[in-house]
Amino acid sequence: MQMDLNLTHKKQRALLERFDIYRKVPKDLTQPTYTGAIISICCCLFILFLFLSELTGFITTEVVNELYVDDPDKDSGGKIDVSLNLSLPNLHCELVGLDIQDEMGRHEVGHIDNSMKIPLNNGAGCRFEGQFSINKVPGNFHVSTHSATAQPQNPDMTHVIHKLSFGDTLQVQNVHGAFNALGGADRLTSNPLASHDYILKIVPTVYEDKNGKQRYSYQYTVANKEYVAYSHTGRIIPAIWFRYDLSPITVKYTERRQPLYRFITTICAIIGGTFTVAGILDSCIFTASEAWKKIQLGKMH
């Protein structure tokens, strides 16, 4: 009875072995060659190089961008946060003010909330820092002496812009956008009585990390002009104007990492393809070598 069971088991095993597509060649029937050894070493080095390259790509986070028409931050209440930081080295702080107006009827003179004035040059100059919000409609905000109780005779509007940004601050290595396009703008050598117009085109920007968290910021392009403006009384009243309009196009940056299954598929393709090509190359060289040996033997005889 035991012998019958063993015989049945062997038959089942033999039947299953017929499906083996990886047939084994006895070791005593194989022949190592010098050329095959060189190809094998080169093959392994090549696979290692490609594997490390793919591993680096798998670990590295890729940032892709896309464009679409929409308002990405619908929970903002139609507002955009603005951060402004500039220095006026030749204008007293009590004369400096921020005015905001837009097409929704907002007209605010001397905005003071969340703003700070720091005296410069022993009080002769001023550094203005402010955070405020604007509506998502065309408008402007400007630094001027309009809110001063007494207008100076010759206000000097030469300035340096340290920062002008909209929305959240994005400090992402793989994204190089114009989030602070006016940062570092130097107008110290301009006409002291000239007004400055900065015309801004604001582009909504969304950054989504690999966890799905979104941050909303705004890039902008800028054009500027300088001119001398006169009031209805003939006096020169210079100002620094930031006139803005919003683009309907939104730029979205998304962090992506290569899926694990794609990484595994690529590695299998690299290993299998390299060994296949190396095997074909080794076979061709070996066949050519054997043929050459036969030719040489024929010449000797």
PDB file of C-alpha atoms in Angstrom:
ATOM      1  CA  MET A   1       0.000   0.000   0.000  1.00  0.00           C
ATOM      2  CA  GLN A   2       2.826   2.383   0.896  1.00  0.00           C
ATOM      3  CA  MET A   3       4.592   1.592  -2.395  1.00  0.00           C
ATOM      4  CA  ASP A   4       1.433   2.442  -4.342  1.00  0.00           C
ATOM      5  CA  LEU A   5       1.215   5.799  -2.573  1.00  0.00           C
ATOM      6  CA  ASN A   6       4.847   6.587  -3.335  1.00  0.00           C
ATOM      7  CA  LEU A   7       4.370   5.605  -6.967  1.00  0.00           C
ATOM      8  CA  THR A   8       1.299   7.850  -7.267  1.00  0.00           C
ATOM      9  CA  HIS A   9       3.161  10.736  -5.674  1.00  0.00           C
ATOM     10  CA  LYS A  10       6.049  10.355  -8.104  1.00  0.00           C
ATOM     11  CA  LYS A  11       3.675  10.324 -11.052  1.00  0.00           C
ATOM     12  CA  GLN A  12       1.967  13.479  -9.835  1.00  0.00           C
ATOM     13  CA  ARG A  13       5.323  15.168  -9.336  1.00  0.00           C
ATOM     14  CA  ALA A  14       6.521  14.121 -12.784  1.00  0.00           C
ATOM     15  CA  LEU A  15       3.302  15.457 -14.310  1.00  0.00           C
ATOM     16  CA  LEU A  16       3.754  18.771 -12.532  1.00  0.00           C
ATOM     17  CA  GLU A  17       7.400  19.043 -13.590  1.00  0.00           C
ATOM     18  CA  ARG A  18       6.307  18.993 -17.227  1.00  0.00           C
ATOM     19  CA  PHE A  19       5.064  22.564 -16.745  1.00  0.00           C
ATOM     20  CA  ASP A  20       8.508  23.830 -15.721  1.00  0.00           C
ATOM     21  CA  ILE A  21       9.553  26.484 -18.264  1.00  0.00           C
ATOM     22  CA  TYR A  22      12.879  26.994 -16.485  1.00  0.00           C
ATOM     23  CA  ARG A  23      14.537  23.704 -17.425  1.00  0.00           C
ATOM     24  CA  LYS A  24      17.856  23.091 -15.711  1.00  0.00           C
ATOM     25  CA  VAL A  25      21.001  22.106 -17.564  1.00  0.00           C
ATOM     26  CA  PRO A  26      23.343  19.781 -15.674  1.00  0.00           C
ATOM     27  CA  LYS A  27      26.440  21.602 -14.508  1.00  0.00           C
ATOM     28  CA  ASP A  28      28.811  19.156 -16.210  1.00  0.00           C
ATOM     29  CA  LEU A  29      27.191  20.074 -19.554  1.00  0.00           C
ATOM     30  CA  THR A  30      27.981  23.790 -19.227  1.00  0.00           C
ATOM     31  CA  GLN A  31      31.229  25.413 -20.333  1.00  0.00           C
ATOM     32  CA  PRO A  32      32.581  28.603 -18.674  1.00  0.00           C
ATOM     33  CA  THR A  33      34.454  31.003 -20.958  1.00  0.00           C
ATOM     34  CA  TYR A  34      36.682  34.027 -20.442  1.00  0.00           C
ATOM     35  CA  THR A  35      34.435  36.144 -22.676  1.00  0.00           C
ATOM     36  CA  GLY A  36      31.344  35.028 -20.776  1.00  0.00           C
ATOM     37  CA  ALA A  37      32.937  36.038 -17.485  1.00  0.00           C
ATOM     38  CA  ILE A  38      33.683  39.562 -18.779  1.00  0.00           C
ATOM     39  CA  ILE A  39      30.137  39.939 -20.140  1.00  0.00           C
ATOM     40  CA  SER A  40      28.698  38.676 -16.836  1.00  0.00           C
ATOM     41  CA  ILE A  41      30.696  41.202 -14.796  1.00  0.00           C
ATOM     42  CA  CYS A  42      29.743  44.059 -17.143  1.00  0.00           C
ATOM     43  CA  CYS A  43      26.141  42.895 -17.027  1.00  0.00           C
ATOM     44  CA  CYS A  44      26.045  42.964 -13.219  1.00  0.00           C
ATOM     45  CA  LEU A  45      27.656  46.420 -13.077  1.00  0.00           C
ATOM     46  CA  PHE A  46      25.179  47.732 -15.646  1.00  0.00           C
ATOM     47  CA  ILE A  47      22.227  46.315 -13.679  1.00  0.00           C
ATOM     48  CA  LEU A  48      23.591  47.873 -10.475  1.00  0.00           C
ATOM     49  CA  PHE A  49      23.911  51.274 -12.151  1.00  0.00           C
ATOM     50  CA  LEU A  50      20.360  51.169 -13.520  1.00  0.00           C
ATOM     51  CA  PHE A  51      19.008  49.898 -10.210  1.00  0.00           C
ATOM     52  CA  LEU A  52      20.586  52.782  -8.276  1.00  0.00           C
ATOM     53  CA  SER A  53      19.289  55.261 -10.857  1.00  0.00           C
ATOM     54  CA  GLU A  54      15.749  53.906 -10.558  1.00  0.00           C
ATOM     55  CA  LEU A  55      16.002  53.798  -6.753  1.00  0.00           C
ATOM     56  CA  THR A  56      17.008  57.464  -6.689  1.00  0.00           C
ATOM     57  CA  GLY A  57      14.043  58.332  -8.902  1.00  0.00           C
ATOM     58  CA  PHE A  58      11.719  56.291  -6.688  1.00  0.00           C
ATOM     59  CA  ILE A  59      12.866  58.001  -3.493  1.00  0.00           C
ATOM     60  CA  THR A  60      12.862  61.516  -4.985  1.00  0.00           C
ATOM     61  CA  THR A  61       9.567  63.415  -4.911  1.00  0.00           C
ATOM     62  CA  GLU A  62       8.581  64.793  -8.298  1.00  0.00           C
ATOM     63  CA  VAL A  63       6.675  68.076  -8.617  1.00  0.00           C
ATOM     64  CA  VAL A  64       4.358  68.331 -11.615  1.00  0.00           C
ATOM     65  CA  ASN A  65       2.341  71.387 -12.595  1.00  0.00           C
ATOM     66  CA  GLU A  66      -0.915  71.965 -14.398  1.00  0.00           C
ATOM     67  CA  LEU A  67      -3.084  74.910 -15.425  1.00  0.00           C
ATOM     68  CA  TYR A  68      -6.836  75.275 -15.064  1.00  0.00           C
ATOM     69  CA  VAL A  69      -9.490  78.000 -14.852  1.00  0.00           C
ATOM     70  CA  ASP A  70     -11.014  78.256 -11.370  1.00  0.00           C
ATOM     71  CA  ASP A  71     -10.782  80.004  -8.014  1.00  0.00           C
ATOM     72  CA  PRO A  72      -8.802  77.473  -5.957  1.00  0.00           C
ATOM     73  CA  ASP A  73      -9.318  79.013  -2.510  1.00  0.00           C
ATOM     74  CA  LYS A  74     -13.097  79.271  -2.247  1.00  0.00           C
ATOM     75  CA  ASP A  75     -12.936  79.314   1.573  1.00  0.00           C
ATOM     76  CA  SER A  76     -11.019  82.590   1.692  1.00  0.00           C
ATOM     77  CA  GLY A  77     -14.155  84.731   1.583  1.00  0.00           C
ATOM     78  CA  GLY A  78     -13.024  86.481  -1.570  1.00  0.00           C
ATOM     79  CA  LYS A  79      -9.941  87.883   0.182  1.00  0.00           C
ATOM     80  CA  ILE A  80      -6.203  87.704  -0.501  1.00  0.00           C
ATOM     81  CA  ASP A  81      -3.636  88.256   2.256  1.00  0.00           C
ATOM     82  CA  VAL A  82      -0.860  90.688   1.351  1.00  0.00           C
ATOM     83  CA  SER A  83       2.527  91.183   2.994  1.00  0.00           C
ATOM     84  CA  LEU A  84       4.362  94.434   2.199  1.00  0.00           C
ATOM     85  CA  ASN A  85       7.776  95.523   3.462  1.00  0.00           C
ATOM     86  CA  LEU A  86       9.586  98.570   2.070  1.00  0.00           C
ATOM     87  CA  SER A  87      11.963 101.320   3.159  1.00  0.00           C
ATOM     88  CA  LEU A  88      11.719 105.047   2.410  1.00  0.00           C
ATOM     89  CA  PRO A  89      15.049 106.434   3.649  1.00  0.00           C
ATOM     90  CA  ASN A  90      14.086 110.094   3.138  1.00  0.00           C
ATOM     91  CA  LEU A  91      10.508 110.276   4.440  1.00  0.00           C
ATOM     92  CA  HIS A  92       9.442 110.624   8.092  1.00  0.00           C
ATOM     93  CA  CYS A  93       7.297 107.844   9.546  1.00  0.00           C
ATOM     94  CA  GLU A  94       4.472 110.212  10.563  1.00  0.00           C
ATOM     95  CA  LEU A  95       3.995 111.074   6.886  1.00  0.00           C
ATOM     96  CA  VAL A  96       3.872 107.488   5.601  1.00  0.00           C
ATOM     97  CA  GLY A  97       0.500 105.835   5.106  1.00  0.00           C
ATOM     98  CA  LEU A  98      -1.145 102.974   3.221  1.00  0.00           C
ATOM     99  CA  ASP A  99      -4.285 103.515   1.168  1.00  0.00           C
ATOM    100  CA  ILE A 100      -6.428 100.723  -0.314  1.00  0.00           C
ATOM    101  CA  GLN A 101      -9.166 100.960  -2.932  1.00  0.00           C
ATOM    102  CA  ASP A 102     -10.819  98.600  -5.396  1.00  0.00           C
ATOM    103  CA  GLU A 103     -13.733  98.179  -7.803  1.00  0.00           C
ATOM    104  CA  MET A 104     -16.049  96.900  -5.043  1.00  0.00           C
ATOM    105  CA  GLY A 105     -16.135 100.406  -3.590  1.00  0.00           C
ATOM    106  CA  ARG A 106     -13.521  99.973  -0.911  1.00  0.00           C
ATOM    107  CA  HIS A 107     -11.605 103.189  -0.267  1.00  0.00           C
ATOM    108  CA  GLU A 108      -9.496 103.154   2.858  1.00  0.00           C
ATOM    109  CA  VAL A 109      -7.029 105.940   3.606  1.00  0.00           C
ATOM    110  CA  GLY A 110      -4.318 105.453   6.217  1.00  0.00           C
ATOM    111  CA  HIS A 111      -4.719 101.721   6.867  1.00  0.00           C
ATOM    112  CA  ILE A 112      -3.016 100.970  10.183  1.00  0.00           C
ATOM    113  CA  ASP A 113      -4.136  97.433  11.190  1.00  0.00           C
ATOM    114  CA  ASN A 114      -1.268  94.899  11.426  1.00  0.00           C
ATOM    115  CA  SER A 115       1.233  97.514  10.240  1.00  0.00           C
ATOM    116  CA  MET A 116       4.416  98.860  11.750  1.00  0.00           C
ATOM    117  CA  LYS A 117       6.626 101.870  11.032  1.00  0.00           C
ATOM    118  CA  ILE A 118      10.291 101.691  12.005  1.00  0.00           C
ATOM    119  CA  PRO A 119      12.333 104.940  11.949  1.00  0.00           C
ATOM    120  CA  LEU A 120      15.486 104.924   9.829  1.00  0.00           C
ATOM    121  CA  ASN A 121      18.463 107.290   9.575  1.00  0.00           C
ATOM    122  CA  ASN A 122      17.855 108.875  13.000  1.00  0.00           C
ATOM    123  CA  GLY A 123      14.194 109.452  12.214  1.00  0.00           C
ATOM    124  CA  ALA A 124      14.720 110.934   8.745  1.00  0.00           C
ATOM    125  CA  GLY A 125      13.508 107.787   7.033  1.00  0.00           C
ATOM    126  CA  CYS A 126      10.983 105.015   7.599  1.00  0.00           C
ATOM    127  CA  ARG A 127      10.570 101.311   7.087  1.00  0.00           C
ATOM    128  CA  PHE A 128       6.969 100.251   6.576  1.00  0.00           C
ATOM    129  CA  GLU A 129       5.852  96.682   7.277  1.00  0.00           C
ATOM    130  CA  GLY A 130       2.228  95.669   6.900  1.00  0.00           C
ATOM    131  CA  GLN A 131      -0.080  92.685   6.523  1.00  0.00           C
ATOM    132  CA  PHE A 132      -3.528  93.340   5.120  1.00  0.00           C
ATOM    133  CA  SER A 133      -6.123  91.790   2.837  1.00  0.00           C
ATOM    134  CA  ILE A 134      -7.520  92.824  -0.529  1.00  0.00           C
ATOM    135  CA  ASN A 135     -10.640  91.741  -2.384  1.00  0.00           C
ATOM    136  CA  LYS A 136     -10.386  89.441  -5.374  1.00  0.00           C
ATOM    137  CA  VAL A 137     -11.271  92.240  -7.775  1.00  0.00           C
ATOM    138  CA  PRO A 138      -9.087  94.745  -9.655  1.00  0.00           C
ATOM    139  CA  GLY A 139      -7.870  97.579  -7.466  1.00  0.00           C
ATOM    140  CA  ASN A 140      -4.779  99.164  -5.976  1.00  0.00           C
ATOM    141  CA  PHE A 141      -2.993  99.910  -2.753  1.00  0.00           C
ATOM    142  CA  HIS A 142      -0.412 102.641  -2.460  1.00  0.00           C
ATOM    143  CA  VAL A 143       2.067 104.107  -0.034  1.00  0.00           C
ATOM    144  CA  SER A 144       1.733 107.879   0.111  1.00  0.00           C
ATOM    145  CA  THR A 145       1.410 110.943   2.340  1.00  0.00           C
ATOM    146  CA  HIS A 146      -2.348 111.214   1.675  1.00  0.00           C
ATOM    147  CA  SER A 147      -3.225 110.276   5.273  1.00  0.00           C
ATOM    148  CA  ALA A 148      -0.824 112.804   6.856  1.00  0.00           C
ATOM    149  CA  THR A 149      -2.415 115.663   8.804  1.00  0.00           C
ATOM    150  CA  ALA A 150      -0.210 118.143   6.962  1.00  0.00           C
ATOM    151  CA  GLN A 151       1.160 117.504   3.512  1.00  0.00           C
ATOM    152  CA  PRO A 152       4.939 117.952   3.215  1.00  0.00           C
ATOM    153  CA  GLN A 153       6.321 120.417   0.709  1.00  0.00           C
ATOM    154  CA  ASN A 154       8.557 118.017  -1.233  1.00  0.00           C
ATOM    155  CA  PRO A 155       7.966 114.386  -0.166  1.00  0.00           C
ATOM    156  CA  ASP A 156      10.769 112.067  -1.261  1.00  0.00           C
ATOM    157  CA  MET A 157       9.416 108.740  -2.513  1.00  0.00           C
ATOM    158  CA  THR A 158      12.716 107.023  -3.302  1.00  0.00           C
ATOM    159  CA  HIS A 159      12.442 103.544  -1.846  1.00  0.00           C
ATOM    160  CA  VAL A 160      13.574  99.937  -1.651  1.00  0.00           C
ATOM    161  CA  ILE A 161      11.026  97.105  -1.707  1.00  0.00           C
ATOM    162  CA  HIS A 162      12.110  94.223   0.494  1.00  0.00           C
ATOM    163  CA  LYS A 163       9.035  92.058   0.095  1.00  0.00           C
ATOM    164  CA  LEU A 164       5.668  92.015  -1.608  1.00  0.00           C
ATOM    165  CA  SER A 165       3.878  88.689  -1.512  1.00  0.00           C
ATOM    166  CA  PHE A 166       0.311  87.391  -1.665  1.00  0.00           C
ATOM    167  CA  GLY A 167      -1.216  84.439   0.170  1.00  0.00           C
ATOM    168  CA  ASP A 168       0.752  81.773   2.006  1.00  0.00           C
ATOM    169  CA  THR A 169       4.528  81.750   1.823  1.00  0.00           C
ATOM    170  CA  LEU A 170       5.786  78.805  -0.215  1.00  0.00           C
ATOM    171  CA  GLN A 171       9.356  77.741   0.465  1.00  0.00           C
ATOM    172  CA  VAL A 172       9.626  74.666  -1.728  1.00  0.00           C
ATOM    173  CA  GLN A 173      12.916  73.729  -3.332  1.00  0.00           C
ATOM    174  CA  ASN A 174      11.449  72.326  -6.540  1.00  0.00           C
ATOM    175  CA  VAL A 175       9.191  75.303  -7.274  1.00  0.00           C
ATOM    176  CA  HIS A 176      10.804  78.416  -8.713  1.00  0.00           C
ATOM    177  CA  GLY A 177       8.046  80.963  -9.160  1.00  0.00           C
ATOM    178  CA  ALA A 178       7.640  84.734  -8.987  1.00  0.00           C
ATOM    179  CA  PHE A 179       6.164  84.801  -5.472  1.00  0.00           C
ATOM    180  CA  ASN A 180       8.192  87.890  -4.510  1.00  0.00           C
ATOM    181  CA  ALA A 181       8.924  89.400  -7.896  1.00  0.00           C
ATOM    182  CA  LEU A 182       9.469  92.908  -6.474  1.00  0.00           C
ATOM    183  CA  GLY A 183      11.735  91.793  -3.654  1.00  0.00           C
ATOM    184  CA  GLY A 184      14.951  93.811  -3.887  1.00  0.00           C
ATOM    185  CA  ALA A 185      13.554  96.506  -6.206  1.00  0.00           C
ATOM    186  CA  ASP A 186      15.752  99.587  -5.664  1.00  0.00           C
ATOM    187  CA  ARG A 187      14.488 103.061  -6.623  1.00  0.00           C
ATOM    188  CA  LEU A 188      16.914 105.104  -4.489  1.00  0.00           C
ATOM    189  CA  THR A 189      18.388 106.834  -7.542  1.00  0.00           C
ATOM    190  CA  SER A 190      15.007 107.815  -8.995  1.00  0.00           C
ATOM    191  CA  ASN A 191      13.573 111.327  -9.104  1.00  0.00           C
ATOM    192  CA  PRO A 192      12.628 112.065  -5.450  1.00  0.00           C
ATOM    193  CA  LEU A 193       9.353 113.699  -6.510  1.00  0.00           C
ATOM    194  CA  ALA A 194       8.340 110.972  -8.962  1.00  0.00           C
ATOM    195  CA  SER A 195       5.416 108.604  -8.485  1.00  0.00           C
ATOM    196  CA  HIS A 196       5.956 104.927  -9.150  1.00  0.00           C
ATOM    197  CA  ASP A 197       3.373 102.656 -10.720  1.00  0.00           C
ATOM    198  CA  TYR A 198       3.797  98.905 -10.300  1.00  0.00           C
ATOM    199  CA  ILE A 199       1.253  97.081 -12.461  1.00  0.00           C
ATOM    200  CA  LEU A 200       0.746  93.553 -11.135  1.00  0.00           C
ATOM    201  CA  LYS A 201      -0.882  90.542 -12.760  1.00  0.00           C
ATOM    202  CA  ILE A 202      -1.644  88.117  -9.920  1.00  0.00           C
ATOM    203  CA  VAL A 203      -1.758  84.387 -10.708  1.00  0.00           C
ATOM    204  CA  PRO A 204      -3.419  82.058  -8.151  1.00  0.00           C
ATOM    205  CA  THR A 205      -1.144  79.181  -7.205  1.00  0.00           C
ATOM    206  CA  VAL A 206      -1.881  75.938  -5.360  1.00  0.00           C
ATOM    207  CA  TYR A 207       0.745  73.620  -3.896  1.00  0.00           C
ATOM    208  CA  GLU A 208      -0.385  70.125  -2.912  1.00  0.00           C
ATOM    209  CA  ASP A 209       2.066  67.907  -1.047  1.00  0.00           C
ATOM    210  CA  LYS A 210       2.154  64.117  -1.246  1.00  0.00           C
ATOM    211  CA  ASN A 211      -0.178  63.887   1.775  1.00  0.00           C
ATOM    212  CA  GLY A 212      -2.869  65.864  -0.049  1.00  0.00           C
ATOM    213  CA  LYS A 213      -2.472  69.046   2.022  1.00  0.00           C
ATOM    214  CA  GLN A 214      -2.949  72.198  -0.064  1.00  0.00           C
ATOM    215  CA  ARG A 215      -1.433  75.637   0.403  1.00  0.00           C
ATOM    216  CA  TYR A 216      -2.672  78.681  -1.485  1.00  0.00           C
ATOM    217  CA  SER A 217      -0.333  81.372  -2.695  1.00  0.00           C
ATOM    218  CA  TYR A 218      -0.086  83.822  -5.568  1.00  0.00           C
ATOM    219  CA  GLN A 219       2.609  84.549  -8.092  1.00  0.00           C
ATOM    220  CA  TYR A 220       2.668  87.787 -10.005  1.00  0.00           C
ATOM    221  CA  THR A 221       4.275  89.515 -12.936  1.00  0.00           C
ATOM    222  CA  VAL A 222       5.111  93.184 -12.759  1.00  0.00           C
ATOM    223  CA  ALA A 223       5.608  96.163 -15.046  1.00  0.00           C
ATOM    224  CA  ASN A 224       6.503  99.593 -13.723  1.00  0.00           C
ATOM    225  CA  LYS A 225       6.639 103.188 -14.791  1.00  0.00           C
ATOM    226  CA  GLU A 226       7.842 106.413 -13.189  1.00  0.00           C
ATOM    227  CA  TYR A 227       6.251 109.821 -13.656  1.00  0.00           C
ATOM    228  CA  VAL A 228       5.622 113.144 -11.923  1.00  0.00           C
ATOM    229  CA  ALA A 229       1.991 113.602 -10.841  1.00  0.00           C
ATOM    230  CA  TYR A 230       0.389 116.974 -10.076  1.00  0.00           C
ATOM    231  CA  SER A 231      -2.707 117.581  -7.956  1.00  0.00           C
ATOM    232  CA  HIS A 232      -5.549 119.906  -8.990  1.00  0.00           C
ATOM    233  CA  THR A 233      -3.804 122.690  -7.073  1.00  0.00           C
ATOM    234  CA  GLY A 234      -0.616 122.203  -9.060  1.00  0.00           C
ATOM    235  CA  ARG A 235       1.328 120.602  -6.217  1.00  0.00           C
ATOM    236  CA  ILE A 236       3.403 117.479  -6.740  1.00  0.00           C
ATOM    237  CA  ILE A 237       2.092 114.640  -4.588  1.00  0.00           C
ATOM    238  CA  PRO A 238       4.133 111.498  -5.333  1.00  0.00           C
ATOM    239  CA  ALA A 239       3.064 108.006  -4.302  1.00  0.00           C
ATOM    240  CA  ILE A 240       4.058 104.371  -4.746  1.00  0.00           C
ATOM    241  CA  TRP A 241       1.172 102.604  -6.490  1.00  0.00           C
ATOM    242  CA  PHE A 242       0.582  98.883  -6.711  1.00  0.00           C
ATOM    243  CA  ARG A 243      -2.221  98.334  -9.242  1.00  0.00           C
ATOM    244  CA  TYR A 244      -3.340  94.734  -9.453  1.00  0.00           C
ATOM    245  CA  ASP A 245      -5.606  92.477 -11.450  1.00  0.00           C
ATOM    246  CA  LEU A 246      -6.194  88.747 -11.084  1.00  0.00           C
ATOM    247  CA  SER A 247      -5.576  86.148 -13.754  1.00  0.00           C
ATOM    248  CA  PRO A 248      -8.358  83.565 -14.313  1.00  0.00           C
ATOM    249  CA  ILE A 249      -5.684  80.889 -14.794  1.00  0.00           C
ATOM    250  CA  THR A 250      -4.612  78.907 -11.731  1.00  0.00           C
ATOM    251  CA  VAL A 251      -1.247  77.143 -11.500  1.00  0.00           C
ATOM    252  CA  LYS A 252      -1.216  73.944  -9.470  1.00  0.00           C
ATOM    253  CA  TYR A 253       1.915  72.143  -8.271  1.00  0.00           C
ATOM    254  CA  THR A 254       1.487  68.579  -7.069  1.00  0.00           C
ATOM    255  CA  GLU A 255       4.037  66.381  -5.308  1.00  0.00           C
ATOM    256  CA  ARG A 256       4.123  62.870  -6.721  1.00  0.00           C
ATOM    257  CA  ARG A 257       6.154  59.783  -5.935  1.00  0.00           C
ATOM    258  CA  GLN A 258       6.545  56.840  -8.278  1.00  0.00           C
ATOM    259  CA  PRO A 259       4.237  53.938  -7.254  1.00  0.00           C
ATOM    260  CA  LEU A 260       5.907  50.855  -5.777  1.00  0.00           C
ATOM    261  CA  TYR A 261       4.457  48.536  -8.409  1.00  0.00           C
ATOM    262  CA  ARG A 262       5.966  50.643 -11.191  1.00  0.00           C
ATOM    263  CA  PHE A 263       9.352  50.603  -9.471  1.00  0.00           C
ATOM    264  CA  ILE A 264       9.240  46.801  -9.142  1.00  0.00           C
ATOM    265  CA  THR A 265       8.126  46.432 -12.773  1.00  0.00           C
ATOM    266  CA  THR A 266      10.980  48.626 -13.965  1.00  0.00           C
ATOM    267  CA  ILE A 267      13.567  46.697 -11.924  1.00  0.00           C
ATOM    268  CA  CYS A 268      12.296  43.369 -13.311  1.00  0.00           C
ATOM    269  CA  ALA A 269      12.468  44.766 -16.838  1.00  0.00           C
ATOM    270  CA  ILE A 270      16.027  45.983 -16.262  1.00  0.00           C
ATOM    271  CA  ILE A 271      17.255  42.664 -14.864  1.00  0.00           C
ATOM    272  CA  GLY A 272      15.454  40.494 -17.396  1.00  0.00           C
ATOM    273  CA  GLY A 273      16.285  42.665 -20.379  1.00  0.00           C
ATOM    274  CA  THR A 274      19.938  43.020 -19.451  1.00  0.00           C
ATOM    275  CA  PHE A 275      20.444  39.284 -18.916  1.00  0.00           C
ATOM    276  CA  THR A 276      18.623  38.491 -22.162  1.00  0.00           C
ATOM    277  CA  VAL A 277      20.699  40.891 -24.242  1.00  0.00           C
ATOM    278  CA  ALA A 278      23.896  39.772 -22.488  1.00  0.00           C
ATOM    279  CA  GLY A 279      23.013  36.116 -23.167  1.00  0.00           C
ATOM    280  CA  ILE A 280      22.424  36.811 -26.865  1.00  0.00           C
ATOM    281  CA  LEU A 281      25.703  38.704 -27.079  1.00  0.00           C
ATOM    282  CA  ASP A 282      27.616  35.941 -25.295  1.00  0.00           C
ATOM    283  CA  SER A 283      26.045  33.295 -27.525  1.00  0.00           C
ATOM    284  CA  CYS A 284      27.002  35.213 -30.678  1.00  0.00           C
ATOM    285  CA  ILE A 285      30.582  35.659 -29.491  1.00  0.00           C
ATOM    286  CA  PHE A 286      30.876  32.018 -28.446  1.00  0.00           C
ATOM    287  CA  THR A 287      29.450  30.771 -31.767  1.00  0.00           C
ATOM    288  CA  ALA A 288      31.770  33.037 -33.736  1.00  0.00           C
ATOM    289  CA  SER A 289      34.737  31.895 -31.627  1.00  0.00           C
ATOM    290  CA  GLU A 290      33.945  28.206 -32.174  1.00  0.00           C
ATOM    291  CA  ALA A 291      33.547  28.776 -35.905  1.00  0.00           C
ATOM    292  CA  TRP A 292      36.883  30.562 -36.044  1.00  0.00           C
ATOM    293  CA  LYS A 293      38.559  27.695 -34.203  1.00  0.00           C
ATOM    294  CA  LYS A 294      37.168  25.195 -36.723  1.00  0.00           C
ATOM    295  CA  ILE A 295      38.448  27.339 -39.590  1.00  0.00           C
ATOM    296  CA  GLN A 296      41.904  27.460 -38.011  1.00  0.00           C
ATOM    297  CA  LEU A 297      41.897  23.673 -37.462  1.00  0.00           C
ATOM    298  CA  GLY A 298      40.893  23.174 -41.110  1.00  0.00           C
ATOM    299  CA  LYS A 299      43.837  25.259 -42.274  1.00  0.00           C
ATOM    300  CA  MET A 300      46.249  23.249 -40.111  1.00  0.00           C
ATOM    301  CA  HIS A 301      45.090  20.003 -41.720  1.00  0.00           C
TER     302      HIS A 301
END
